[in-house]
PDB file of C-alpha atoms in Angstrom:
ATOM      1  CA  MET A 235      16.588   0.156  -0.392  1.00 86.00           C
ATOM      2  CA  THR A 236      15.589  -3.460   0.045  1.00 93.00           C
ATOM      3  CA  ALA A 237      14.323  -4.837   3.348  1.00 95.00           C
ATOM      4  CA  HIS A 238      16.243  -8.021   4.147  1.00 95.00           C
ATOM      5  CA  SER A 239      14.563  -8.904   7.440  1.00 97.00           C
ATOM      6  CA  VAL A 240      11.404  -8.302   9.417  1.00 98.00           C
ATOM      7  CA  ASP A 241      13.457  -6.110  11.772  1.00 97.00           C
ATOM      8  CA  GLU A 242      14.547  -3.889   8.864  1.00 97.00           C
ATOM      9  CA  LEU A 243      10.984  -3.704   7.608  1.00 97.00           C
ATOM     10  CA  MET A 244       9.699  -2.819  11.066  1.00 98.00           C
ATOM     11  CA  ASP A 245      12.362  -0.099  11.347  1.00 97.00           C
ATOM     12  CA  LEU A 246      11.096   1.390   8.085  1.00 97.00           C
ATOM     13  CA  LEU A 247       7.510   1.225   9.273  1.00 97.00           C
ATOM     14  CA  HIS A 248       8.424   2.868  12.586  1.00 97.00           C
ATOM     15  CA  ALA A 249      10.188   5.611  10.615  1.00 96.00           C
ATOM     16  CA  CYS A 250       6.814   6.377   9.003  1.00 96.00           C
ATOM     17  CA  ARG A 251       5.643   7.973  12.261  1.00 95.00           C
ATOM     18  CA  GLY A 252       5.844  11.694  11.615  1.00 92.00           C
ATOM     19  CA  ALA A 253       6.676  11.141   7.917  1.00 87.00           C
ATOM     20  CA  TRP A 254       4.182  12.363   5.349  1.00 82.00           C
ATOM     21  CA  ASP A 255       3.287  11.658   1.740  1.00 80.00           C
ATOM     22  CA  THR A 256       4.588  15.121   0.852  1.00 76.00           C
ATOM     23  CA  PRO A 257       7.752  16.709   2.233  1.00 73.00           C
ATOM     24  CA  ASP A 258       5.853  19.912   3.110  1.00 71.00           C
ATOM     25  CA  ARG A 259       2.903  18.073   4.779  1.00 76.00           C
ATOM     26  CA  SER A 260       0.427  19.533   2.285  1.00 72.00           C
ATOM     27  CA  GLY A 261      -0.863  16.069   1.370  1.00 72.00           C
ATOM     28  CA  ASP A 262      -3.019  13.606   3.249  1.00 81.00           C
ATOM     29  CA  PRO A 263      -4.163  14.507   6.775  1.00 88.00           C
ATOM     30  CA  VAL A 264      -2.439  11.574   8.527  1.00 93.00           C
ATOM     31  CA  ASP A 265       1.197  10.532   8.574  1.00 94.00           C
ATOM     32  CA  LEU A 266       2.416   7.438   6.728  1.00 95.00           C
ATOM     33  CA  HIS A 267       2.384   5.420   9.974  1.00 97.00           C
ATOM     34  CA  ASP A 268      -1.295   6.034  10.745  1.00 96.00           C
ATOM     35  CA  HIS A 269      -2.239   5.638   7.088  1.00 96.00           C
ATOM     36  CA  ALA A 270      -0.468   2.259   6.912  1.00 97.00           C
ATOM     37  CA  LEU A 271      -2.186   0.989  10.064  1.00 98.00           C
ATOM     38  CA  GLN A 272      -5.614   2.194   8.949  1.00 98.00           C
ATOM     39  CA  THR A 273      -5.284   0.697   5.470  1.00 98.00           C
ATOM     40  CA  ALA A 274      -4.101  -2.655   6.841  1.00 98.00           C
ATOM     41  CA  ALA A 275      -6.853  -2.712   9.495  1.00 98.00           C
ATOM     42  CA  LEU A 276      -9.546  -2.094   6.877  1.00 98.00           C
ATOM     43  CA  LEU A 277      -8.192  -4.953   4.779  1.00 98.00           C
ATOM     44  CA  ARG A 278      -7.988  -7.212   7.839  1.00 98.00           C
ATOM     45  CA  ARG A 279     -11.708  -6.609   8.457  1.00 97.00           C
ATOM     46  CA  ARG A 280     -12.657  -7.174   4.819  1.00 97.00           C
ATOM     47  CA  ARG A 281     -10.404 -10.176   4.146  1.00 98.00           C
ATOM     48  CA  PRO A 282      -9.355 -11.664   7.504  1.00 98.00           C
ATOM     49  CA  ALA A 283      -7.672 -14.702   5.923  1.00 98.00           C
ATOM     50  CA  ASP A 284      -5.639 -12.812   3.301  1.00 98.00           C
ATOM     51  CA  LYS A 285      -2.501 -11.830   5.216  1.00 98.00           C
ATOM     52  CA  GLU A 286      -0.623 -10.912   2.026  1.00 98.00           C
ATOM     53  CA  LEU A 287      -3.280  -8.375   1.073  1.00 98.00           C
ATOM     54  CA  GLN A 288      -3.291  -6.928   4.585  1.00 98.00           C
ATOM     55  CA  VAL A 289       0.495  -6.613   4.586  1.00 98.00           C
ATOM     56  CA  ALA A 290       0.401  -4.978   1.155  1.00 98.00           C
ATOM     57  CA  GLY A 291      -1.939  -2.414   2.697  1.00 98.00           C
ATOM     58  CA  LEU A 292       0.509  -1.861   5.533  1.00 98.00           C
ATOM     59  CA  LEU A 293       3.438  -1.345   3.151  1.00 98.00           C
ATOM     60  CA  HIS A 294       1.903   0.240   0.052  1.00 98.00           C
ATOM     61  CA  ASP A 295       3.188   3.775   0.662  1.00 96.00           C
ATOM     62  CA  LEU A 296       6.713   2.996   1.915  1.00 97.00           C
ATOM     63  CA  GLY A 297       7.965   4.557  -1.317  1.00 96.00           C
ATOM     64  CA  HIS A 298       6.978   7.983   0.043  1.00 94.00           C
ATOM     65  CA  LEU A 299       9.414   7.411   2.912  1.00 95.00           C
ATOM     66  CA  LEU A 300      12.160   5.940   0.739  1.00 96.00           C
ATOM     67  CA  ARG A 301      11.914   8.559  -2.031  1.00 95.00           C
ATOM     68  CA  PRO A 302      10.130  11.651  -0.733  1.00 92.00           C
ATOM     69  CA  GLY A 303       8.378  13.602  -3.457  1.00 89.00           C
ATOM     70  CA  ASP A 304       8.310  10.745  -5.994  1.00 92.00           C
ATOM     71  CA  ASP A 305       4.551  10.463  -6.388  1.00 90.00           C
ATOM     72  CA  ALA A 306       4.793   8.794  -9.787  1.00 92.00           C
ATOM     73  CA  GLY A 307       7.238   6.070  -8.705  1.00 95.00           C
ATOM     74  CA  HIS A 308       6.456   5.518  -5.029  1.00 95.00           C
ATOM     75  CA  ALA A 309       4.534   2.275  -5.624  1.00 97.00           C
ATOM     76  CA  ASP A 310       7.381   0.732  -7.636  1.00 97.00           C
ATOM     77  CA  THR A 311       9.895   1.850  -5.006  1.00 98.00           C
ATOM     78  CA  ALA A 312       7.881   0.240  -2.214  1.00 98.00           C
ATOM     79  CA  ALA A 313       7.326  -2.951  -4.220  1.00 98.00           C
ATOM     80  CA  ASP A 314      11.053  -3.246  -4.939  1.00 98.00           C
ATOM     81  CA  ALA A 315      11.831  -2.740  -1.241  1.00 98.00           C
ATOM     82  CA  VAL A 316       9.632  -5.649  -0.073  1.00 98.00           C
ATOM     83  CA  ARG A 317       9.707  -8.146  -2.959  1.00 98.00           C
ATOM     84  CA  ALA A 318      12.729 -10.210  -1.855  1.00 96.00           C
ATOM     85  CA  LEU A 319      11.473 -10.545   1.705  1.00 97.00           C
ATOM     86  CA  LEU A 320       7.720 -10.938   1.242  1.00 98.00           C
ATOM     87  CA  GLY A 321       7.333 -12.308  -2.263  1.00 97.00           C
ATOM     88  CA  GLU A 322       5.848 -11.443  -5.583  1.00 97.00           C
ATOM     89  CA  ARG A 323       2.173 -11.224  -4.615  1.00 98.00           C
ATOM     90  CA  VAL A 324       2.725  -8.677  -1.835  1.00 98.00           C
ATOM     91  CA  ALA A 325       5.039  -6.661  -4.103  1.00 98.00           C
ATOM     92  CA  ARG A 326       2.561  -6.807  -7.016  1.00 98.00           C
ATOM     93  CA  LEU A 327      -0.324  -5.613  -4.851  1.00 98.00           C
ATOM     94  CA  VAL A 328       1.806  -2.738  -3.552  1.00 98.00           C
ATOM     95  CA  GLN A 329       2.812  -1.896  -7.111  1.00 98.00           C
ATOM     96  CA  LEU A 330      -0.755  -2.106  -8.408  1.00 98.00           C
ATOM     97  CA  HIS A 331      -2.307   0.337  -5.938  1.00 97.00           C
ATOM     98  CA  VAL A 332      -1.513   3.224  -8.314  1.00 96.00           C
ATOM     99  CA  PRO A 333      -2.861   1.529 -11.471  1.00 97.00           C
ATOM    100  CA  ALA A 334      -5.939   0.634  -9.392  1.00 96.00           C
ATOM    101  CA  LYS A 335      -6.449   4.338  -8.655  1.00 94.00           C
ATOM    102  CA  ARG A 336      -6.117   5.117 -12.362  1.00 95.00           C
ATOM    103  CA  TYR A 337      -8.595   2.334 -13.194  1.00 97.00           C
ATOM    104  CA  LEU A 338     -11.149   3.577 -10.663  1.00 95.00           C
ATOM    105  CA  ALA A 339     -10.733   7.165 -11.890  1.00 94.00           C
ATOM    106  CA  ALA A 340     -11.710   5.983 -15.370  1.00 95.00           C
ATOM    107  CA  ALA A 341     -14.405   3.511 -14.314  1.00 95.00           C
ATOM    108  CA  GLU A 342     -16.037   5.853 -11.783  1.00 91.00           C
ATOM    109  CA  PRO A 343     -15.345   9.418 -12.992  1.00 86.00           C
ATOM    110  CA  GLY A 344     -17.218  11.005 -10.063  1.00 82.00           C
ATOM    111  CA  ARG A 345     -15.344   8.934  -7.483  1.00 81.00           C
ATOM    112  CA  SER A 346     -14.094  10.997  -4.586  1.00 79.00           C
ATOM    113  CA  LEU A 347     -10.348  11.065  -3.956  1.00 78.00           C
ATOM    114  CA  SER A 348      -8.444  12.915  -1.271  1.00 75.00           C
ATOM    115  CA  ALA A 349      -7.143  16.263  -2.499  1.00 73.00           C
ATOM    116  CA  ARG A 350      -3.605  14.849  -2.652  1.00 80.00           C
ATOM    117  CA  SER A 351      -4.643  11.679  -4.522  1.00 83.00           C
ATOM    118  CA  ASP A 352      -6.566  13.782  -6.999  1.00 80.00           C
ATOM    119  CA  LEU A 353      -3.507  15.963  -7.571  1.00 82.00           C
ATOM    120  CA  THR A 354      -1.088  13.031  -7.963  1.00 87.00           C
ATOM    121  CA  LEU A 355      -3.385  11.196 -10.373  1.00 91.00           C
ATOM    122  CA  GLY A 356      -2.063  13.413 -13.168  1.00 85.00           C
ATOM    123  CA  VAL A 357       1.626  12.601 -12.581  1.00 89.00           C
ATOM    124  CA  GLN A 358       0.710   8.920 -12.271  1.00 95.00           C
ATOM    125  CA  GLY A 359      -0.769   8.830 -15.775  1.00 94.00           C
ATOM    126  CA  GLY A 360      -4.315  10.078 -15.210  1.00 93.00           C
ATOM    127  CA  PRO A 361      -7.409   7.937 -15.657  1.00 94.00           C
ATOM    128  CA  MET A 362      -6.757   4.791 -17.682  1.00 96.00           C
ATOM    129  CA  THR A 363      -7.676   4.532 -21.329  1.00 97.00           C
ATOM    130  CA  ALA A 364     -10.131   1.831 -22.390  1.00 97.00           C
ATOM    131  CA  GLU A 365      -7.217  -0.346 -23.536  1.00 98.00           C
ATOM    132  CA  GLU A 366      -5.384   0.093 -20.220  1.00 98.00           C
ATOM    133  CA  MET A 367      -8.565  -0.755 -18.325  1.00 98.00           C
ATOM    134  CA  ALA A 368      -9.029  -3.957 -20.329  1.00 98.00           C
ATOM    135  CA  ALA A 369      -5.439  -4.995 -19.612  1.00 98.00           C
ATOM    136  CA  PHE A 370      -5.774  -4.141 -15.913  1.00 98.00           C
ATOM    137  CA  VAL A 371      -8.887  -6.264 -15.363  1.00 98.00           C
ATOM    138  CA  ARG A 372      -7.109  -9.254 -16.952  1.00 98.00           C
ATOM    139  CA  ASP A 373      -4.420  -9.079 -14.250  1.00 97.00           C
ATOM    140  CA  PRO A 374      -5.038 -11.903 -11.758  1.00 97.00           C
ATOM    141  CA  ASP A 375      -4.366  -9.450  -8.899  1.00 97.00           C
ATOM    142  CA  ALA A 376      -6.722  -6.723 -10.178  1.00 98.00           C
ATOM    143  CA  ASP A 377      -9.611  -7.379  -7.767  1.00 98.00           C
ATOM    144  CA  ASP A 378      -7.301  -7.457  -4.764  1.00 98.00           C
ATOM    145  CA  ALA A 379      -5.514  -4.325  -5.990  1.00 98.00           C
ATOM    146  CA  LEU A 380      -8.876  -2.563  -6.211  1.00 97.00           C
ATOM    147  CA  MET A 381      -9.704  -3.635  -2.669  1.00 97.00           C
ATOM    148  CA  LEU A 382      -6.322  -2.314  -1.521  1.00 98.00           C
ATOM    149  CA  ARG A 383      -6.977   0.960  -3.342  1.00 96.00           C
ATOM    150  CA  GLN A 384     -10.367   1.375  -1.714  1.00 95.00           C
ATOM    151  CA  ALA A 385      -8.830   0.827   1.728  1.00 96.00           C
ATOM    152  CA  ASP A 386      -6.030   3.239   0.773  1.00 95.00           C
ATOM    153  CA  ASP A 387      -8.618   5.917  -0.041  1.00 92.00           C
ATOM    154  CA  GLU A 388     -10.499   5.317   3.228  1.00 94.00           C
ATOM    155  CA  GLY A 389      -7.486   4.977   5.528  1.00 94.00           C
ATOM    156  CA  LYS A 390      -6.852   8.687   6.035  1.00 93.00           C
ATOM    157  CA  VAL A 391      -8.880   9.510   9.148  1.00 93.00           C
ATOM    158  CA  VAL A 392      -7.280  11.826  11.701  1.00 93.00           C
ATOM    159  CA  GLY A 393      -7.361  10.360  15.210  1.00 93.00           C
ATOM    160  CA  LEU A 394      -8.625   6.906  14.242  1.00 92.00           C
ATOM    161  CA  ASP A 395      -7.083   4.189  16.404  1.00 92.00           C
ATOM    162  CA  ALA A 396      -6.130   1.340  14.070  1.00 96.00           C
ATOM    163  CA  GLY A 397      -3.974  -0.585  16.528  1.00 95.00           C
ATOM    164  CA  GLU A 398      -0.260  -0.815  17.115  1.00 96.00           C
ATOM    165  CA  LEU A 399       2.441  -1.365  14.547  1.00 97.00           C
ATOM    166  CA  GLU A 400       4.049  -4.104  16.647  1.00 97.00           C
ATOM    167  CA  ASP A 401       0.841  -6.141  16.267  1.00 97.00           C
ATOM    168  CA  TRP A 402       1.896  -6.649  12.637  1.00 98.00           C
ATOM    169  CA  ARG A 403       5.331  -8.110  13.465  1.00 98.00           C
ATOM    170  CA  PRO A 404       3.991 -11.688  13.936  1.00 98.00           C
ATOM    171  CA  VAL A 405       2.070 -11.430  10.655  1.00 98.00           C
ATOM    172  CA  LEU A 406       5.223 -10.331   8.828  1.00 98.00           C
ATOM    173  CA  GLU A 407       7.264 -13.062  10.533  1.00 97.00           C
ATOM    174  CA  HIS A 408       4.681 -15.662   9.536  1.00 96.00           C
ATOM    175  CA  LEU A 409       4.759 -14.594   5.880  1.00 97.00           C
ATOM    176  CA  VAL A 410       8.560 -14.631   5.811  1.00 97.00           C
ATOM    177  CA  ALA A 411       8.658 -18.054   7.487  1.00 96.00           C
ATOM    178  CA  ALA A 412       6.046 -19.443   5.095  1.00 93.00           C
ATOM    179  CA  ARG A 413       8.100 -18.223   2.114  1.00 90.00           C
ATOM    180  CA  ALA A 414      11.257 -19.776   3.563  1.00 87.00           C
ATOM    181  CA  GLY A 415       9.430 -23.065   4.114  1.00 84.00           C
ATOM    182  CA  ALA A 416       8.032 -23.069   0.588  1.00 82.00           C
ATOM    183  CA  ALA A 417      11.502 -22.434  -0.843  1.00 76.00           C
ATOM    184  CA  ARG A 418      12.880 -25.602   0.721  1.00 72.00           C
TER     185      ARG A 418
END
């Protein structure tokens, strides 16, 4: 599924309310909606000027909605869904949140992950090898992907008010308009 408009993207995000990262709800303690808002809000606080990074945080787990149960491919699915509308950088950051987890698992072996993230690490390739780590850090988006990953890990707090989804509509509209203007 590819989002062709902000309205379609917002519909997908609204559909995340009551949808979980696992079909049987055995995964993270918040639904995809709350997780998206919390991740984006954390990134907004840390990088207030980087709207693309914030939006990547909002959208990074859409793949769980689009292909339930596909833990290994959910980042690619989400990236493919938003690339045409929001551009390569947003899609790359979404895509890189899983490699960032693998990098951090190798770089910080004692790093705490949620129970679900720890479980899915294996199907996502496990901690990176030294060669994979070297390639990852050469990626121009690596630092931002690591920041996204850290917010992803922290954005799983039951009952935390991270704002309203509709507050993100103008941000999405601005990014889409900026891309359209740049294409002219």
